Coordinates of C-alpha atoms and ligand atoms in Angstrom, one line a residue:
M262 CA 100.6 114.5 148.7
D263 CA 104.0 115.8 149.6
P264 CA 103.5 118.1 152.6
R265 CA 107.0 119.6 152.2
Q266 CA 105.7 121.7 149.3
F267 CA 103.9 123.9 151.9
T268 CA 106.3 126.1 153.8
D269 CA 105.8 127.4 157.3
L270 CA 103.2 130.1 157.4
N271 CA 105.1 133.4 157.7
P272 CA 102.9 136.4 156.9
P273 CA 104.7 139.8 157.0
E274 CA 103.8 142.4 159.5
R275 CA 102.3 145.1 157.2
I276 CA 101.4 148.6 158.0
L277 CA 97.7 148.3 157.1
L278 CA 96.4 151.7 155.9
G279 CA 93.6 150.4 153.7
P280 CA 89.9 150.0 154.1
G281 CA 90.3 147.0 156.5
P282 CA 91.4 144.8 158.0
S283 CA 93.2 147.3 160.3
M284 CA 96.2 146.4 162.4
I285 CA 95.5 144.4 165.5
P286 CA 97.1 145.2 168.9
A287 CA 99.5 142.5 170.2
R288 CA 97.3 141.9 173.2
V289 CA 94.4 141.1 170.9
T290 CA 96.5 138.6 168.9
A291 CA 97.6 137.1 172.2
A292 CA 94.0 136.7 173.3
M293 CA 93.4 134.8 170.1
S294 CA 96.0 132.2 171.0
M295 CA 94.5 131.1 174.3
P296 CA 93.1 127.6 174.7
V297 CA 89.9 126.6 173.0
I298 CA 87.1 125.8 175.4
G299 CA 83.5 124.6 174.8
H300 CA 81.0 127.1 173.5
L301 CA 78.8 126.4 176.6
D302 CA 81.7 126.3 179.1
P303 CA 80.9 128.8 181.9
V304 CA 84.2 130.6 181.2
F305 CA 83.1 131.1 177.6
L306 CA 79.6 132.2 178.7
Q307 CA 81.3 134.9 180.7
V308 CA 83.3 136.0 177.6
M309 CA 80.0 136.3 175.8
D310 CA 78.5 138.4 178.6
D311 CA 81.5 140.6 178.6
V312 CA 81.4 141.1 174.8
Q313 CA 77.8 142.1 175.0
V314 CA 78.4 144.7 177.8
L315 CA 81.4 146.1 175.9
L316 CA 79.4 146.2 172.6
R317 CA 76.6 148.2 174.3
Y318 CA 79.3 150.7 175.4
V319 CA 80.7 151.2 171.8
F320 CA 77.3 151.3 170.2
Q321 CA 76.2 153.7 173.0
T322 CA 73.0 151.8 173.6
E323 CA 71.1 149.9 176.2
N324 CA 69.5 147.6 173.7
R325 CA 69.1 144.0 175.0
F326 CA 69.7 142.5 171.6
T327 CA 73.4 143.4 171.2
F328 CA 75.9 140.8 170.2
P329 CA 78.3 139.8 167.4
V330 CA 76.9 137.8 164.5
S331 CA 79.3 135.0 163.4
G332 CA 80.5 136.3 160.0
T333 CA 82.2 139.3 158.5
G334 CA 80.6 142.8 158.2
S335 CA 78.5 141.6 155.3
S336 CA 76.8 139.0 157.6
G337 CA 75.7 142.0 159.6
M338 CA 74.2 143.5 156.4
E339 CA 72.4 140.3 155.6
T340 CA 71.2 139.8 159.2
A341 CA 69.8 143.3 159.3
L342 CA 67.9 142.9 156.1
A343 CA 66.8 139.2 156.3
N344 CA 65.2 139.7 159.7
F345 CA 63.3 142.8 159.0
I346 CA 62.1 142.3 155.5
E347 CA 59.2 140.0 154.6
P348 CA 58.2 139.2 151.0
G349 CA 56.1 142.0 149.6
D350 CA 57.5 144.6 152.1
R351 CA 58.6 147.9 150.5
V352 CA 62.0 149.1 151.5
L353 CA 64.2 152.1 150.7
V354 CA 67.9 151.9 150.4
G355 CA 70.3 154.9 150.3
V356 CA 73.1 154.4 147.9
I357 CA 76.2 156.7 148.1
G358 CA 78.7 154.1 147.1
Y359 CA 79.6 150.4 146.8
F360 CA 78.2 149.3 150.2
G361 CA 74.9 151.0 149.6
E362 CA 74.8 149.0 146.3
R363 CA 75.4 145.9 148.4
L364 CA 72.5 146.7 150.7
F365 CA 70.3 147.2 147.7
N366 CA 71.4 143.9 146.3
I367 CA 70.8 142.0 149.5
A368 CA 67.4 143.7 150.1
G369 CA 66.3 142.6 146.7
R370 CA 66.7 138.9 147.7
Y371 CA 64.1 139.3 150.4
T372 CA 61.4 141.3 148.6
D373 CA 60.6 142.5 145.1
N374 CA 59.8 146.1 146.2
V375 CA 63.1 147.8 146.8
D376 CA 63.5 151.5 145.9
R377 CA 66.7 153.4 146.1
I378 CA 67.8 157.0 146.7
D379 CA 71.2 157.9 145.3
A380 CA 73.9 160.4 145.6
E381 CA 77.0 160.5 143.5
W382 CA 80.0 158.7 145.0
G383 CA 81.7 161.4 147.2
Q384 CA 78.4 163.1 148.1
V385 CA 75.9 162.3 150.8
L386 CA 72.1 162.1 151.0
D387 CA 69.9 165.1 151.8
V388 CA 67.5 164.6 154.7
D389 CA 64.7 166.5 152.9
D390 CA 65.0 164.2 149.8
I391 CA 64.9 161.2 152.1
R392 CA 61.8 162.5 153.9
A393 CA 60.1 163.3 150.5
Q394 CA 60.8 159.8 149.3
L395 CA 59.6 158.2 152.5
K396 CA 56.2 160.0 152.1
K397 CA 55.7 158.5 148.6
H398 CA 55.1 154.9 149.8
K399 CA 54.5 152.9 152.9
Y400 CA 58.1 151.7 153.6
K401 CA 58.9 149.0 156.1
L402 CA 62.5 150.2 156.5
L403 CA 65.1 152.5 155.3
A404 CA 68.7 151.2 155.1
I405 CA 71.7 153.6 154.8
V406 CA 75.4 153.5 155.2
H407 CA 77.1 155.7 157.9
G408 CA 80.7 155.5 156.7
E409 CA 80.9 154.7 153.0
T410 CA 84.3 153.1 152.6
S411 CA 84.2 153.1 148.8
A412 CA 83.9 156.9 148.7
G413 CA 85.3 158.2 152.0
T414 CA 82.0 159.9 153.0
Q415 CA 80.3 160.0 156.3
Q416 CA 76.5 160.5 156.1
P417 CA 75.6 163.2 158.5
N418 CA 72.2 163.9 160.3
I419 CA 71.5 160.3 161.2
K420 CA 69.3 161.5 164.0
E421 CA 67.2 163.5 161.7
I422 CA 67.0 160.7 159.2
A423 CA 65.9 158.3 161.9
A424 CA 63.2 160.8 163.0
A425 CA 62.0 161.1 159.3
A426 CA 61.8 157.3 159.0
H427 CA 59.9 156.9 162.3
E428 CA 57.4 159.6 161.3
E429 CA 56.5 157.5 158.3
G430 CA 56.4 154.3 160.3
A431 CA 59.7 152.8 158.9
L432 CA 62.7 151.4 160.8
L433 CA 66.2 152.8 160.2
V434 CA 68.9 150.3 159.5
L435 CA 72.4 151.7 159.7
D436 CA 75.6 150.2 158.3
A437 CA 78.3 151.3 160.8
V438 CA 81.0 148.8 159.6
A439 CA 83.6 151.4 158.9
S440 CA 82.6 153.9 161.5
L441 CA 81.9 152.1 164.8
G442 CA 84.8 152.6 167.2
G443 CA 86.4 155.4 165.1
V444 CA 83.7 158.1 164.9
P445 CA 80.6 158.6 167.1
V446 CA 77.8 156.1 166.5
E447 CA 75.1 157.0 169.0
V448 CA 72.5 154.3 168.6
D449 CA 70.2 155.4 171.4
A450 CA 70.6 159.1 171.1
W451 CA 70.0 159.0 167.4
D452 CA 67.2 156.4 167.8
V453 CA 68.6 153.9 165.2
D454 CA 66.7 150.7 165.1
V455 CA 69.2 148.3 163.6
C456 CA 72.9 149.0 163.6
F457 CA 75.7 146.6 162.6
S458 CA 79.4 146.8 162.2
G459 CA 82.5 144.6 161.6
A460 CA 85.2 143.6 163.9
Q461 CA 88.2 144.4 161.7
K462 CA 87.9 148.1 160.9
A463 CA 87.9 150.7 163.7
I464 CA 87.6 148.1 166.4
S465 CA 90.8 146.4 165.3
A466 CA 89.9 142.8 166.0
S467 CA 90.2 139.9 163.6
P468 CA 87.7 139.8 160.6
G469 CA 84.9 137.3 161.2
L470 CA 82.4 138.9 163.6
A471 CA 79.7 141.5 162.9
P472 CA 78.5 143.3 166.0
I473 CA 74.8 144.1 165.7
T474 CA 72.3 145.9 168.0
I475 CA 68.5 146.0 167.7
S476 CA 66.2 148.6 169.3
P477 CA 63.1 147.7 171.3
R478 CA 61.0 149.1 168.4
A479 CA 62.8 146.7 166.0
E480 CA 62.3 143.8 168.4
K481 CA 58.6 144.4 168.2
V482 CA 58.7 144.3 164.4
L483 CA 60.6 141.1 164.6
A484 CA 58.1 139.5 167.0
A485 CA 55.3 140.5 164.6
R486 CA 56.7 138.7 161.6
K487 CA 54.2 136.6 159.7
E488 CA 56.8 134.3 158.1
K489 CA 59.9 132.7 159.5
V490 CA 63.1 134.6 158.6
H491 CA 64.2 133.2 155.2
N492 CA 67.7 132.6 156.5
W493 CA 68.2 130.0 159.3
Y494 CA 71.8 130.9 160.2
L495 CA 71.1 134.6 160.7
D496 CA 67.7 134.4 162.4
L497 CA 68.2 136.9 165.1
T498 CA 65.6 135.5 167.5
E499 CA 67.3 132.1 167.4
V500 CA 70.8 133.6 167.8
Q501 CA 69.6 135.7 170.7
A502 CA 68.4 132.6 172.4
Y503 CA 72.1 131.5 172.5
W504 CA 73.5 134.9 173.4
G505 CA 70.7 135.7 175.9
K506 CA 69.6 134.0 179.1
E507 CA 68.4 130.8 177.5
R508 CA 71.9 129.7 176.2
T509 CA 70.2 127.4 173.7
Y510 CA 72.7 125.9 171.2
H511 CA 72.2 127.5 167.8
H512 CA 75.7 127.3 166.2
T513 CA 79.2 127.0 167.7
A514 CA 80.4 130.5 168.4
P515 CA 83.9 131.2 166.9
I516 CA 85.7 130.9 170.3
H517 CA 89.0 132.7 169.4
L518 CA 87.3 135.4 167.4
N519 CA 85.3 136.3 170.5
Y520 CA 88.4 136.2 172.7
G521 CA 89.9 138.7 170.3
L522 CA 86.8 140.9 170.0
R523 CA 86.6 141.0 173.8
E524 CA 90.2 142.1 174.1
A525 CA 89.9 144.7 171.3
L526 CA 86.7 146.1 172.9
R527 CA 88.6 146.2 176.3
V528 CA 91.2 148.3 174.5
V529 CA 88.5 150.7 173.3
A530 CA 87.0 151.0 176.8
E531 CA 90.3 151.6 178.4
E532 CA 91.1 154.4 175.9
G533 CA 87.6 155.7 176.2
L534 CA 85.3 156.5 173.3
E535 CA 85.8 160.3 173.4
A536 CA 89.6 159.9 173.4
R537 CA 89.4 157.4 170.6
F538 CA 87.2 159.6 168.4
A539 CA 89.6 162.5 169.0
C540 CA 92.6 160.3 168.1
H541 CA 90.9 159.3 164.8
A542 CA 90.1 163.0 164.1
D543 CA 93.6 164.2 164.8
N544 CA 95.2 161.5 162.6
A545 CA 92.8 162.2 159.8
R546 CA 93.6 165.9 160.0
M547 CA 97.3 165.2 159.9
L548 CA 96.8 163.0 156.8
W549 CA 94.6 165.6 155.0
E550 CA 97.0 168.4 155.6
G551 CA 100.0 166.3 154.5
L552 CA 98.2 165.2 151.3
E553 CA 97.4 168.8 150.5
E554 CA 101.0 169.7 151.0
L555 CA 101.9 167.1 148.4
D556 CA 99.3 168.7 146.0
I557 CA 97.1 165.6 146.3
A558 CA 93.4 166.7 146.4
L559 CA 90.7 165.0 148.4
L560 CA 87.5 163.7 146.8
V561 CA 85.2 164.6 149.6
D562 CA 84.4 168.0 151.0
E563 CA 85.5 168.5 154.6
P564 CA 82.2 168.4 156.5
Q565 CA 81.3 165.0 155.1
R566 CA 84.7 163.4 155.2
L567 CA 85.0 160.1 157.0
N568 CA 87.9 160.2 159.6
T569 CA 88.5 156.5 159.3
L570 CA 88.9 156.4 155.5
T571 CA 90.2 159.1 153.2
T572 CA 89.8 159.1 149.5
A573 CA 92.6 161.0 147.7
L574 CA 92.6 161.9 144.0
V575 CA 95.4 160.4 142.0
P576 CA 97.4 163.3 140.5
P577 CA 97.0 163.4 136.6
A578 CA 100.6 162.3 136.1
G579 CA 100.4 159.5 138.7
D580 CA 99.6 155.8 138.1
A581 CA 97.4 154.6 141.0
N582 CA 98.5 151.0 140.9
K583 CA 102.2 151.7 140.5
V584 CA 102.2 153.9 143.5
R585 CA 100.3 151.4 145.6
S586 CA 102.8 148.6 144.6
A587 CA 105.8 150.8 145.4
L588 CA 104.3 151.6 148.8
M589 CA 103.8 147.9 149.5
D590 CA 107.2 146.7 148.0
D591 CA 109.4 149.5 149.4
Y592 CA 107.7 150.6 152.5
N593 CA 105.5 147.6 153.6
I594 CA 102.5 149.9 153.6
E595 CA 99.1 148.8 152.3
I596 CA 96.6 151.3 150.9
A597 CA 93.8 150.6 148.5
G598 CA 92.7 151.8 145.1
G599 CA 89.2 152.9 144.1
F600 CA 86.5 150.8 142.4
G601 CA 83.3 151.3 140.5
P602 CA 83.2 154.8 139.1
L603 CA 86.3 155.7 141.0
A604 CA 88.6 152.9 139.7
G605 CA 92.0 154.2 138.9
K606 CA 91.0 157.7 140.1
I607 CA 91.5 157.5 143.8
W608 CA 93.5 156.0 146.6
R609 CA 91.7 154.9 149.7
I610 CA 93.7 155.4 152.9
G611 CA 92.3 153.9 156.1
L612 CA 93.2 155.1 159.5
M613 CA 91.2 152.7 161.6
G614 CA 91.6 151.6 165.2
H615 CA 95.2 150.5 165.9
S616 CA 96.3 151.6 162.4
A617 CA 95.3 155.2 163.3
Q618 CA 98.7 156.4 164.7
R619 CA 100.7 159.5 164.0
K620 CA 103.8 157.5 163.2
H621 CA 101.9 155.6 160.4
V622 CA 100.6 158.9 158.9
A623 CA 104.1 160.4 159.0
L624 CA 105.6 157.3 157.3
L625 CA 102.9 157.2 154.7
L626 CA 103.3 160.8 153.8
A627 CA 107.1 160.5 153.6
A628 CA 106.8 157.4 151.5
L629 CA 104.3 159.0 149.1
R630 CA 106.5 162.0 148.7
E631 CA 109.5 159.8 147.7
V632 CA 107.5 157.4 145.5
L633 CA 105.7 160.3 143.6
A634 CA 109.1 162.0 143.0
R635 CA 110.4 159.0 141.1
Ligands
PLP835 C1 83.9 146.5 155.0 C2 82.5 147.0 154.9 C3 81.4 146.1 154.8 C4 81.6 144.6 154.6 O1 82.3 144.0 155.6 P1 83.1 142.6 155.3 O2 83.7 142.4 156.6 O3 84.0 142.9 154.2 O4 82.1 141.6 155.0 C5 80.1 146.6 154.8 N1 79.9 147.9 154.9 C6 80.9 148.8 155.0 C7 80.6 150.3 155.1 C8 82.2 148.4 155.0 O5 83.2 149.3 155.0

């Protein structure tokens, strides 16, 4: 082994305008370079308490069970489904894009009875259709995606969907990975039972933590399980014993990721949720208007567009990948392409958290204008 073959690590500072990770404020990066301490050190226990208080603020909830799962956003998906599904339970999954597909895939690993309700990528689900489907069977839970990053859609009417689920005795599980911290996610006001997110999107912390919150109704369902959760690492009751008062060792919390999440949430709290949502809305509007001026159409109709992620249709003469490479090579800007049914047809432009700044939108629009003119 010749260690000289490995150069010093020197990642470029990119302008990250893709579907995540988003850019991280310098003070969050600084927080992640502080000394490591033990995961039961009183100083770290205070960090954990702070993170929980701050997470309740962004989720707009008073739920006792509110903490970050150790793992990326997908670990939040897995936690939400593993804990609330028992073998034989019937569950319903709303699929309006790739992440709905993933929820459907994960749910099928915990029970054989998974039904789905679909909308075309770029569309959202209709509350009456959901209600009608919920009446057909006895569902344990309904899982849907709030901000569908693959299509750029925001599912509206979450409060009505939650009410429909509760009328039929089902829990509502909401994927807010791409929305939390960028657009309103009102867990208590909407009466959502299980809501999870990811640290690296509109919260602008490092990837690796998945904030989750569980309603008192969901806590009861958890307590009434007949079988142990079929996933030791993500067993919410055991993890809560570490994050709650007991402080029982379960696994070593990722110390630095929690430092970073705490700092990123402190940034959100200082800015204030309302101001943050307004900032995301303003930046999205500036992007949409700028794209329209460049004759680039948007996939999603305005009322259901996701402020944190815009899907733009590649013009007939354009080559989606060439444009993306040129933006990266010549302007240091990352945007993403489409996948699944939208592969090659769209660009996905994220304006999440610290990435959502007017100067970034202005630069991207100018760069796109120049690249497309070539
Ligand atoms: C990014 C994302 C996920 C998955 O998160 P990872 O951090 O990549 O595991 C899940 N759902 C949605 C809506 C996402 O945007």
